Every structure is written in C-alpha cells, then in structure tokens.
Amino acid sequence: MSRAFNFSAGPAALPAPVLEQAQREMLDFRGAGASIVELSHRGPEFMEVAAEAERDLRALVGIPDDYAVLFTAGGATTQQALMALNFAAPGQPADHVVTGHWGQVALKQARPYVDLRIVASSEEDGFRSIPARESWRLSPDAAYVHITDNETIHGVEFQDVPDVGDVPLFADFSSSIASRPVDVARYGMIYAGAQKNLGPAGIGVVIVRRELLERSGQPRADIFDYRSQLAADSMLNTPPTWNWYLLGLTVKWMLDEGGVEEFARRSERKARLLYDAVDGSGGFYRNAVDPAVRSRMNVPFFLHDEALDSRFLDEAREAGLISLKGHRVLGGMRASIYNAMPEEGVQALADFMRDFQQRNG
Ligand SMILES: Cc1ncc(COP(=O)(O)O)c(C=O)c1O
C-alpha cells in the first residue's frame, strides 16, 4: 500500500491511525456484532461515541462549560444561514468582515434574514490582507460581528482576536479549528465544517455561548433551531453517525499527539517551509498575501509562468504529492497543510518545488 501526501483543501487527509482504526472496527464495532454505521443513533454504542466525541472536543479546543457544542448535519455554509435565523431579530443589522471567498459566501447566506452590513472588506486588494481593526465601522445594534478566521482559498488568517466590544463575535473556523490555542470565551459562536481539521465531510460543529441561545431570532422550523438541537443532543433527526464517529477518532488522535499547542508548533514549522520555498525562489513562485496575515493552513502559490502549471501538477503527482491544484476562484496551486499532514510531507513538497525550479527556471 502506498499513500501519497495529500494536500487537499477539504475533504482533506485524515491521520492514517484513524483510518486504520475505522478499518479494524468496520465490521464489528467493539464487540457489538455490527458496524457503527449499522447501529441506531439511540443505542448505547453510538450514544457513547457521541458523548466521547464531545468530551474530547471540549478538552482539545478548551471549550468552557458555559458554551454549548452542537454536531450538525449541515456543514459551515448551513450555519451561515442558521446563525442569522437563530441570533438576529428580523431586520436587525449583522456586521460582516470580508477577507476572502468564504466571507463572501457568508454574506449570501445571511442576506435574506438580516440587515447585512459589510463593515470592512479587503476585496479591493484581491483579499491579500485584513483591514485594520480601527477601520471597521461597527454597528452598535448589530446581532453579531462575523469574521472568517482562516480564508481557505485566499490563504489569509487572523493572527489575533479582534476586539468588537459588547457585540458577540461569530467566527468561521472551518479551516483553522484545533490548529492553535484559541480563547473560546472571546467569541459568541465558533463554527466549522469538519472536513479539514476535524474529520470527514458531512458533519460540522457549532460552539456557542449558552446565553445567546435565549435570543428569539426569527421564525424558523424546529430543525433549524439550535436550542431544539441542543435539547435533543444534536439528534433531532438521524445524525450522520459515521461522520460523527470518524470525527471522534480524529479528535482523540489530536489529543494523543499533544493537543493544540503541539499542532500550533508543527503548523508554524510546516508553513515556514513552504513560504521560504516560495519567497526564496527569486520570483519563480509567488504568494502575494501580506506576510503578516499569511495562513498557516492553506498556502496558495503561483508559478511565474502558468504554462508550467500542468507539468508541475503531473510531476508532483508522480512524486507522491497530490491535490495541489488551486481553487478555481484563484487558479495556481494551493497546499493545504492541516493537522493530519506530517512535516515530512511538507518537506517533500518544499524539496520538490526547489527541484522543479532548478529544472524549469
Ligand atoms: C472557511 C470555510 N468556510 C466555509 C466553507 C464551506 O463549508 P461547507 O462545505 O462545509 O459548507 C469552507 C470550505 O469548504 C471553508 O473553507
């Protein structure tokens, strides 16, 4: 068996020990006589899987008791609509800071439900920076301020938590959750699709300050109601049990590896390897993001001559380095280096980049 180093942005590489454990438990889940995929979500086996996943996620991310955790069948985009329905009164302002593609998607999802206000945006510079906090024109009566902690396509990441006063800060952590220590108490809500750092596609997590759940929000079906979901332990209807199980295994693996402090150190080193390869290439490769806000999780880069793109991708694949093609919004290349990507994989990519440059420069 040979597994490539997989730089996919999501669904993304999972740790090999997680996949191996899932394989071992596939036919007979811990003596149950059936796979976890085949068992009721109300049965003791899955109830324990779910409870353990929450306990481990709370330990990994450092989630205080006054925050609820929901496991959601919809991914991040769904939460971008649901947060408006659950936390904004009809017509109430919602402040959005837009620093890339996913911040733009968030606008689209919230627009039908709120008085949408773009209080800061880096669109004019092609989403290569984060507007200085002093320039944000916040609304005192906003339901929340929304940011994207890490822009997965544009490769732009907040380096600290912006102070937004008394209005709760809501953040899309889809591509950065559990990659560094985060003071959850600074946020009203954190949400993420799991398919980058937490496990497979098809499940997401919402971490929300409990007192916010007392807001009445807007008329909505029970199934879209976070309060109802919490009361039902995120099982108002049949949850994605397989995905939840894999998420639990992935979170446990991260705890075993040393937790978010360890992954922060690894991420720092991994990102440095790639940005050094780009910046030291004398223009053969480029990344135009403001170095102060470059992402540690997603490194977009462009070859100086795009006619070389397909050769780069073909040869990378032959060298065991896959999924490096950039998102169609930007083109070029992108290396996503989430927690499951080992440092040797990133070193192999940096070495390949230098070698490719020597042969084609
Ligand atoms: C930062 C960010 N937000 C939102 C999304 C959309 O997530 P989903 O596909 O789970 O709705 C993605 C990626 O897919 C993302 O990277």
PDB file of N, CA, C and O and ligand atoms in Angstrom, residues 75-77 102 148 150 152 172 174-175 195-196, ligand 1:
ATOM      1  N   GLY A  75     -22.936  21.484   6.828  1.00  0.00           N
ATOM      2  CA  GLY A  75     -21.576  21.986   7.020  1.00  0.00           C
ATOM      3  C   GLY A  75     -21.576  23.459   7.393  1.00  0.00           C
ATOM      4  O   GLY A  75     -22.566  23.991   7.912  1.00  0.00           O
ATOM      5  N   ALA A  76     -20.475  24.115   7.096  1.00  0.00           N
ATOM      6  CA  ALA A  76     -20.303  25.503   7.510  1.00  0.00           C
ATOM      7  C   ALA A  76     -21.299  26.440   6.830  1.00  0.00           C
ATOM      8  O   ALA A  76     -21.830  27.361   7.457  1.00  0.00           O
ATOM      9  N   THR A  77     -21.552  26.222   5.550  1.00  0.00           N
ATOM     10  CA  THR A  77     -22.433  27.133   4.816  1.00  0.00           C
ATOM     11  C   THR A  77     -23.828  27.157   5.441  1.00  0.00           C
ATOM     12  O   THR A  77     -24.464  28.215   5.527  1.00  0.00           O
ATOM     13  N   TRP A 102     -14.851  32.846   1.404  1.00  0.00           N
ATOM     14  CA  TRP A 102     -15.850  32.261   2.309  1.00  0.00           C
ATOM     15  C   TRP A 102     -16.603  33.329   3.080  1.00  0.00           C
ATOM     16  O   TRP A 102     -17.768  33.140   3.441  1.00  0.00           O
ATOM     17  N   THR A 148     -14.135  35.461   9.144  1.00  0.00           N
ATOM     18  CA  THR A 148     -13.642  34.139   8.744  1.00  0.00           C
ATOM     19  C   THR A 148     -12.230  34.031   9.288  1.00  0.00           C
ATOM     20  O   THR A 148     -11.333  34.754   8.827  1.00  0.00           O
ATOM     21  N   ASN A 150      -9.892  31.842   9.069  1.00  0.00           N
ATOM     22  CA  ASN A 150      -8.894  31.493   8.044  1.00  0.00           C
ATOM     23  C   ASN A 150      -9.605  31.341   6.707  1.00  0.00           C
ATOM     24  O   ASN A 150     -10.537  30.542   6.593  1.00  0.00           O
ATOM     25  N   THR A 152      -9.697  29.854   3.410  1.00  0.00           N
ATOM     26  CA  THR A 152      -9.100  28.630   2.877  1.00  0.00           C
ATOM     27  C   THR A 152      -8.589  28.787   1.443  1.00  0.00           C
ATOM     28  O   THR A 152      -7.636  28.126   1.038  1.00  0.00           O
ATOM     29  N   ASP A 172     -16.026  31.830  11.559  1.00  0.00           N
ATOM     30  CA  ASP A 172     -15.931  30.612  10.759  1.00  0.00           C
ATOM     31  C   ASP A 172     -14.514  30.063  10.921  1.00  0.00           C
ATOM     32  O   ASP A 172     -13.553  30.645  10.426  1.00  0.00           O
ATOM     33  N   SER A 174     -13.679  26.941   9.967  1.00  0.00           N
ATOM     34  CA  SER A 174     -13.689  25.671   9.231  1.00  0.00           C
ATOM     35  C   SER A 174     -12.295  25.138   8.946  1.00  0.00           C
ATOM     36  O   SER A 174     -12.046  23.947   9.050  1.00  0.00           O
ATOM     37  N   SER A 175     -11.390  26.040   8.557  1.00  0.00           N
ATOM     38  CA  SER A 175     -10.079  25.540   8.139  1.00  0.00           C
ATOM     39  C   SER A 175      -8.979  25.850   9.147  1.00  0.00           C
ATOM     40  O   SER A 175      -7.800  25.694   8.834  1.00  0.00           O
ATOM     41  N   GLN A 195     -14.476  18.836   7.594  1.00  0.00           N
ATOM     42  CA  GLN A 195     -13.717  18.110   6.554  1.00  0.00           C
ATOM     43  C   GLN A 195     -12.295  18.608   6.298  1.00  0.00           C
ATOM     44  O   GLN A 195     -11.683  18.226   5.312  1.00  0.00           O
ATOM     45  N   LYS A 196     -11.782  19.474   7.187  1.00  0.00           N
ATOM     46  CA  LYS A 196     -10.401  19.926   7.012  1.00  0.00           C
ATOM     47  C   LYS A 196      -9.539  19.451   8.182  1.00  0.00           C
ATOM     48  O   LYS A 196      -8.630  18.671   7.999  1.00  0.00           O
TER      49      LYS A 196
HETATM   50  C1  LIG B   1     -13.561  28.803   5.692  1.00  0.00           C
HETATM   51  C2  LIG B   1     -14.638  27.978   5.046  1.00  0.00           C
HETATM   52  N1  LIG B   1     -15.922  28.272   5.280  1.00  0.00           N
HETATM   53  C3  LIG B   1     -16.920  27.559   4.726  1.00  0.00           C
HETATM   54  C4  LIG B   1     -16.671  26.506   3.887  1.00  0.00           C
HETATM   55  C5  LIG B   1     -17.823  25.735   3.324  1.00  0.00           C
HETATM   56  O1  LIG B   1     -18.003  24.630   4.121  1.00  0.00           O
HETATM   57  P1  LIG B   1     -19.129  23.536   3.828  1.00  0.00           P
HETATM   58  O2  LIG B   1     -18.800  22.931   2.526  1.00  0.00           O
HETATM   59  O3  LIG B   1     -18.983  22.609   4.995  1.00  0.00           O
HETATM   60  O4  LIG B   1     -20.451  24.231   3.817  1.00  0.00           O
HETATM   61  C6  LIG B   1     -15.336  26.163   3.611  1.00  0.00           C
HETATM   62  C7  LIG B   1     -14.914  25.048   2.753  1.00  0.00           C
HETATM   63  O5  LIG B   1     -15.441  24.230   2.205  1.00  0.00           O
HETATM   64  C8  LIG B   1     -14.313  26.919   4.204  1.00  0.00           C
HETATM   65  O6  LIG B   1     -13.038  26.625   3.955  1.00  0.00           O
END
